[in-house]
């Protein structure tokens, strides 16, 4: 029990020193530390265990592996805060400095390992955020356009997450039914990760077929329902769609000028 109290007391002192030193270094660091100090405690405790147990020299030690996991998670968590990579590294270094200042010197090899996994966690989380943001923007731009009476055009560019695209296409199919659309053109000529989303496209097409909607797909999509009409160009798709609705040649030319690719 005394050991637990001593350990908790040590962690509390390290946290207090860390918080105080952060305030002295910069307002940004002080703000981030204040927002994340509870989340950082497991990482601090794990580093403290490595020092106390003297296991820093053993790369296979359980304590060092646990510390690496905690510091990776802390890096990922910090990526959710509006901060730069430089500020993130300053944040990690400030924790180790607080340990040093309390008499728990972190060996250079351990320090390098913890900073490395912290940085990896931070960078991976930031990359995931950027990818999710790009996918969200692409999905937001996934807006069908009416190109004739009862005819809709949906252009897929991507990249998309397969699951999120499937949800978006399900919603679109419901809207197609509500609007009474009879012909749809799905343009996948510019889709950047077509192989990853072909299943979502196929499932949407299967439902459209069951609704009696004529489907024209421009591009190289595979595994489509046999009822879908696959064409190789956007102009072919427009021509087939407008012909299916018996649109006049004059209307076809006008729509083609509006929607043809540059």
Tab-separated table of C-alpha atoms in Angstrom:
chain	number	residue	atom	x	y	z
A	1	UNK	CA	0.000	0.000	0.000
A	2	UNK	CA	2.849	2.357	0.888
A	3	UNK	CA	4.472	1.607	-2.471
A	4	UNK	CA	1.224	2.472	-4.265
A	5	UNK	CA	0.953	5.743	-2.332
A	6	UNK	CA	4.597	6.548	-3.074
A	7	UNK	CA	4.120	5.821	-6.778
A	8	UNK	CA	0.961	7.924	-6.943
A	9	UNK	CA	2.719	10.716	-5.103
A	10	UNK	CA	5.655	10.570	-7.482
A	11	UNK	CA	3.352	10.744	-10.505
A	12	UNK	CA	1.531	13.687	-8.956
A	13	UNK	CA	4.823	15.539	-8.464
A	14	UNK	CA	5.913	14.831	-12.025
A	15	UNK	CA	2.566	16.044	-13.360
A	16	UNK	CA	2.786	19.204	-11.265
A	17	UNK	CA	6.326	19.926	-12.443
A	18	UNK	CA	5.373	19.190	-16.034
A	19	UNK	CA	2.397	21.555	-15.867
A	20	UNK	CA	4.464	24.319	-14.283
A	21	UNK	CA	7.360	23.982	-16.715
A	22	UNK	CA	4.987	23.964	-19.692
A	23	UNK	CA	3.566	27.292	-18.577
A	24	UNK	CA	7.071	28.716	-18.441
A	25	UNK	CA	7.944	27.497	-21.953
A	26	UNK	CA	4.977	28.694	-24.029
A	27	UNK	CA	1.281	29.506	-23.871
A	28	UNK	CA	0.561	26.891	-26.550
A	29	UNK	CA	2.328	24.114	-24.671
A	30	UNK	CA	0.658	25.161	-21.415
A	31	UNK	CA	-2.770	24.984	-23.045
A	32	UNK	CA	-2.171	21.564	-24.579
A	33	UNK	CA	-0.763	20.174	-21.325
A	34	UNK	CA	-3.745	21.456	-19.361
A	35	UNK	CA	-6.148	19.848	-21.855
A	36	UNK	CA	-4.354	16.493	-21.965
A	37	UNK	CA	-2.678	15.966	-18.592
A	38	UNK	CA	-5.163	13.288	-17.517
A	39	UNK	CA	-4.664	11.428	-20.796
A	40	UNK	CA	-0.892	11.728	-20.463
A	41	UNK	CA	-0.735	10.140	-17.016
A	42	UNK	CA	-0.581	6.497	-18.294
A	43	UNK	CA	2.366	7.435	-20.520
A	44	UNK	CA	4.120	9.149	-17.620
A	45	UNK	CA	3.506	6.176	-15.334
A	46	UNK	CA	4.807	3.721	-17.923
A	47	UNK	CA	8.015	5.706	-18.408
A	48	UNK	CA	8.410	5.923	-14.639
A	49	UNK	CA	8.091	2.134	-14.350
A	50	UNK	CA	10.839	1.646	-16.936
A	51	UNK	CA	13.171	3.910	-14.964
A	52	UNK	CA	12.268	2.430	-11.575
A	53	UNK	CA	12.682	-1.149	-12.768
A	54	UNK	CA	15.921	-0.387	-14.578
A	55	UNK	CA	14.621	-2.112	-17.710
A	56	UNK	CA	15.576	0.546	-20.223
A	57	UNK	CA	18.552	-1.435	-21.455
A	58	UNK	CA	16.402	-4.484	-22.244
A	59	UNK	CA	14.472	-3.925	-25.501
A	60	UNK	CA	12.382	-7.047	-24.786
A	61	UNK	CA	11.259	-5.988	-21.324
A	62	UNK	CA	7.543	-5.936	-20.622
A	63	UNK	CA	7.847	-2.491	-19.047
A	64	UNK	CA	9.403	-0.991	-22.165
A	65	UNK	CA	6.799	-2.589	-24.439
A	66	UNK	CA	4.008	-1.225	-22.267
A	67	UNK	CA	5.611	2.214	-22.286
A	68	UNK	CA	5.884	2.107	-26.084
A	69	UNK	CA	2.176	1.291	-26.354
A	70	UNK	CA	1.199	4.095	-23.965
A	71	UNK	CA	3.348	6.646	-25.767
A	72	UNK	CA	1.979	5.607	-29.154
A	73	UNK	CA	-1.548	6.137	-27.853
A	74	UNK	CA	-0.570	9.495	-26.402
A	75	UNK	CA	0.805	10.563	-29.781
A	76	UNK	CA	-2.447	9.548	-31.448
A	77	UNK	CA	-4.449	11.398	-28.821
A	78	UNK	CA	-2.419	14.568	-29.224
A	79	UNK	CA	-3.185	14.568	-32.948
A	80	UNK	CA	-6.812	15.357	-32.076
A	81	UNK	CA	-5.671	18.724	-30.728
A	82	UNK	CA	-4.925	21.619	-33.043
A	83	UNK	CA	-1.161	21.516	-32.840
A	84	UNK	CA	1.862	21.260	-35.109
A	85	UNK	CA	4.402	18.462	-35.309
A	86	UNK	CA	6.965	20.754	-33.686
A	87	UNK	CA	4.615	21.473	-30.787
A	88	UNK	CA	3.899	17.745	-30.458
A	89	UNK	CA	7.600	16.933	-30.141
A	90	UNK	CA	8.037	19.738	-27.613
A	91	UNK	CA	5.135	18.239	-25.672
A	92	UNK	CA	6.720	14.773	-25.532
A	93	UNK	CA	10.125	16.164	-24.639
A	94	UNK	CA	8.620	18.253	-21.829
A	95	UNK	CA	7.287	15.087	-20.157
A	96	UNK	CA	10.710	13.468	-20.183
A	97	UNK	CA	12.283	16.669	-18.857
A	98	UNK	CA	9.824	16.639	-15.956
A	99	UNK	CA	10.836	13.059	-15.146
A	100	UNK	CA	14.497	14.043	-15.247
A	101	UNK	CA	13.857	17.035	-12.999
A	102	UNK	CA	12.246	14.791	-10.379
A	103	UNK	CA	15.313	12.567	-10.322
A	104	UNK	CA	14.040	9.850	-12.675
A	105	UNK	CA	16.579	10.091	-15.463
A	106	UNK	CA	15.329	8.547	-18.688
A	107	UNK	CA	18.106	6.704	-20.504
A	108	UNK	CA	18.984	8.128	-23.934
A	109	UNK	CA	17.954	4.930	-25.756
A	110	UNK	CA	14.623	4.816	-23.923
A	111	UNK	CA	14.084	8.504	-24.585
A	112	UNK	CA	14.706	7.986	-28.301
A	113	UNK	CA	12.367	4.966	-28.413
A	114	UNK	CA	9.532	6.770	-26.638
A	115	UNK	CA	9.864	9.872	-28.797
A	116	UNK	CA	9.899	7.669	-31.919
A	117	UNK	CA	6.710	5.759	-31.093
A	118	UNK	CA	5.006	8.943	-29.890
A	119	UNK	CA	5.834	10.608	-33.211
A	120	UNK	CA	4.652	7.565	-35.164
A	121	UNK	CA	1.325	7.585	-33.346
A	122	UNK	CA	0.927	11.307	-33.938
A	123	UNK	CA	1.776	11.127	-37.646
A	124	UNK	CA	-0.459	8.111	-38.328
A	125	UNK	CA	-3.400	9.776	-36.595
A	126	UNK	CA	-2.860	12.981	-38.560
A	127	UNK	CA	-2.745	11.011	-41.819
A	128	UNK	CA	-6.000	9.286	-40.886
A	129	UNK	CA	-7.580	12.661	-40.150
A	130	UNK	CA	-6.456	14.026	-43.509
A	131	UNK	CA	-7.787	10.959	-45.314
A	132	UNK	CA	-11.125	11.130	-43.501
A	133	UNK	CA	-11.392	14.836	-44.260
A	134	UNK	CA	-10.736	14.231	-47.959
A	135	UNK	CA	-13.283	11.406	-48.032
A	136	UNK	CA	-15.865	13.597	-46.295
A	137	UNK	CA	-15.310	16.348	-48.857
A	138	UNK	CA	-15.705	13.869	-51.708
A	139	UNK	CA	-18.901	12.455	-50.217
A	140	UNK	CA	-20.270	15.963	-49.700
A	141	UNK	CA	-19.652	16.593	-53.404
A	142	UNK	CA	-21.520	13.407	-54.334
A	143	UNK	CA	-24.627	15.240	-55.513
A	144	UNK	CA	-26.771	13.805	-58.328
A	145	UNK	CA	-27.691	16.119	-61.173
A	146	UNK	CA	-30.837	15.994	-63.256
A	147	UNK	CA	-29.919	15.974	-66.946
A	148	UNK	CA	-33.357	15.351	-68.358
A	149	UNK	CA	-36.849	14.439	-67.282
A	150	UNK	CA	-36.532	11.330	-65.109
A	151	UNK	CA	-32.764	11.086	-65.726
A	152	UNK	CA	-30.062	11.516	-63.096
A	153	UNK	CA	-26.287	11.696	-63.374
A	154	UNK	CA	-24.032	10.659	-60.483
A	155	UNK	CA	-20.297	11.253	-60.866
A	156	UNK	CA	-17.925	9.276	-58.635
A	157	UNK	CA	-14.392	10.606	-58.260
A	158	UNK	CA	-13.058	9.662	-54.832
A	159	UNK	CA	-11.130	8.434	-53.113
A	160	UNK	CA	-13.908	7.009	-50.953
A	161	UNK	CA	-14.148	4.776	-47.944
A	162	UNK	CA	-16.135	1.745	-49.125
A	163	UNK	CA	-18.434	1.691	-46.094
A	164	UNK	CA	-19.220	5.400	-46.162
A	165	UNK	CA	-19.793	5.324	-49.921
A	166	UNK	CA	-22.194	2.396	-49.504
A	167	UNK	CA	-24.230	4.447	-47.017
A	168	UNK	CA	-24.255	7.455	-49.346
A	169	UNK	CA	-25.355	5.325	-52.307
A	170	UNK	CA	-28.113	3.720	-50.240
A	171	UNK	CA	-29.470	7.178	-49.448
A	172	UNK	CA	-29.214	8.161	-53.108
A	173	UNK	CA	-31.112	5.043	-54.209
A	174	UNK	CA	-33.912	5.915	-51.774
A	175	UNK	CA	-34.019	9.418	-53.246
A	176	UNK	CA	-34.122	7.967	-56.765
A	177	UNK	CA	-37.198	5.982	-55.757
A	178	UNK	CA	-38.872	8.988	-54.114
A	179	UNK	CA	-38.215	11.201	-57.124
A	180	UNK	CA	-39.488	8.637	-59.594
A	181	UNK	CA	-36.253	8.667	-61.592
A	182	UNK	CA	-36.339	6.173	-64.465
A	183	UNK	CA	-32.771	6.316	-65.820
A	184	UNK	CA	-29.490	6.840	-63.958
A	185	UNK	CA	-26.021	7.444	-65.327
A	186	UNK	CA	-23.202	6.469	-62.971
A	187	UNK	CA	-19.907	7.946	-64.132
A	188	UNK	CA	-16.878	6.138	-62.668
A	189	UNK	CA	-14.385	7.259	-65.308
A	190	UNK	CA	-12.578	9.444	-62.782
A	191	UNK	CA	-12.906	7.188	-59.728
A	192	UNK	CA	-9.488	6.946	-58.079
A	193	UNK	CA	-10.071	3.829	-55.982
A	194	UNK	CA	-12.645	2.024	-58.078
A	195	UNK	CA	-11.618	-1.485	-57.022
A	196	UNK	CA	-12.292	-0.645	-53.373
A	197	UNK	CA	-15.823	0.614	-53.999
A	198	UNK	CA	-17.105	-1.683	-56.751
A	199	UNK	CA	-19.116	-3.740	-54.255
A	200	UNK	CA	-20.965	-0.637	-53.054
A	201	UNK	CA	-21.714	0.309	-56.662
A	202	UNK	CA	-22.942	-3.204	-57.465
A	203	UNK	CA	-25.249	-3.286	-54.438
A	204	UNK	CA	-26.722	0.087	-55.358
A	205	UNK	CA	-27.257	-1.115	-58.921
A	206	UNK	CA	-29.012	-4.285	-57.740
A	207	UNK	CA	-31.533	-2.214	-55.800
A	208	UNK	CA	-32.010	0.137	-58.750
A	209	UNK	CA	-32.692	-2.854	-60.999
A	210	UNK	CA	-35.322	-4.101	-58.556
A	211	UNK	CA	-36.971	-0.674	-58.766
A	212	UNK	CA	-37.115	-0.895	-62.542
A	213	UNK	CA	-34.583	1.885	-63.054
A	214	UNK	CA	-32.435	1.713	-66.168
A	215	UNK	CA	-28.724	1.919	-65.312
A	216	UNK	CA	-25.941	3.185	-67.534
A	217	UNK	CA	-22.398	3.037	-66.176
A	218	UNK	CA	-19.560	4.945	-67.824
A	219	UNK	CA	-16.183	3.436	-67.012
A	220	UNK	CA	-14.541	0.129	-66.226
A	221	UNK	CA	-16.654	-1.052	-63.312
A	222	UNK	CA	-16.750	-4.837	-62.960
A	223	UNK	CA	-19.240	-7.308	-61.554
A	224	UNK	CA	-22.256	-5.185	-62.395
A	225	UNK	CA	-25.768	-6.651	-62.659
A	226	UNK	CA	-26.381	-7.924	-66.195
A	227	UNK	CA	-29.179	-5.376	-66.547
A	228	UNK	CA	-26.700	-2.492	-66.258
A	229	UNK	CA	-25.515	-0.996	-69.528
A	230	UNK	CA	-21.731	-0.480	-69.456
A	231	UNK	CA	-20.226	2.093	-71.822
A	232	UNK	CA	-16.690	3.378	-72.245
A	233	UNK	CA	-17.237	7.127	-72.472
A	234	UNK	CA	-19.290	9.895	-70.948
A	235	UNK	CA	-20.762	10.861	-74.318
A	236	UNK	CA	-21.934	7.287	-74.878
A	237	UNK	CA	-23.561	7.290	-71.458
A	238	UNK	CA	-25.380	10.556	-72.153
A	239	UNK	CA	-26.518	9.346	-75.541
A	240	UNK	CA	-27.829	6.063	-74.130
A	241	UNK	CA	-29.606	7.778	-71.240
A	242	UNK	CA	-31.281	10.425	-73.340
A	243	UNK	CA	-32.214	7.892	-76.017
A	244	UNK	CA	-33.813	5.714	-73.363
A	245	UNK	CA	-36.123	8.609	-72.501
A	246	UNK	CA	-36.626	9.512	-76.169
A	247	UNK	CA	-35.157	12.969	-75.740
A	248	UNK	CA	-35.012	15.030	-78.917
A	249	UNK	CA	-31.743	15.522	-80.770
A	250	UNK	CA	-31.832	19.227	-79.925
A	251	UNK	CA	-32.195	18.510	-76.205
A	252	UNK	CA	-29.447	15.908	-76.400
A	253	UNK	CA	-27.026	18.405	-77.930
A	254	UNK	CA	-27.856	20.984	-75.266
A	255	UNK	CA	-27.350	18.538	-72.392
A	256	UNK	CA	-24.167	17.228	-73.946
A	257	UNK	CA	-22.718	20.749	-74.069
A	258	UNK	CA	-23.595	21.286	-70.409
A	259	UNK	CA	-22.197	18.058	-69.031
A	260	UNK	CA	-19.533	16.817	-71.407
A	261	UNK	CA	-16.035	16.512	-69.978
A	262	UNK	CA	-13.380	19.087	-70.658
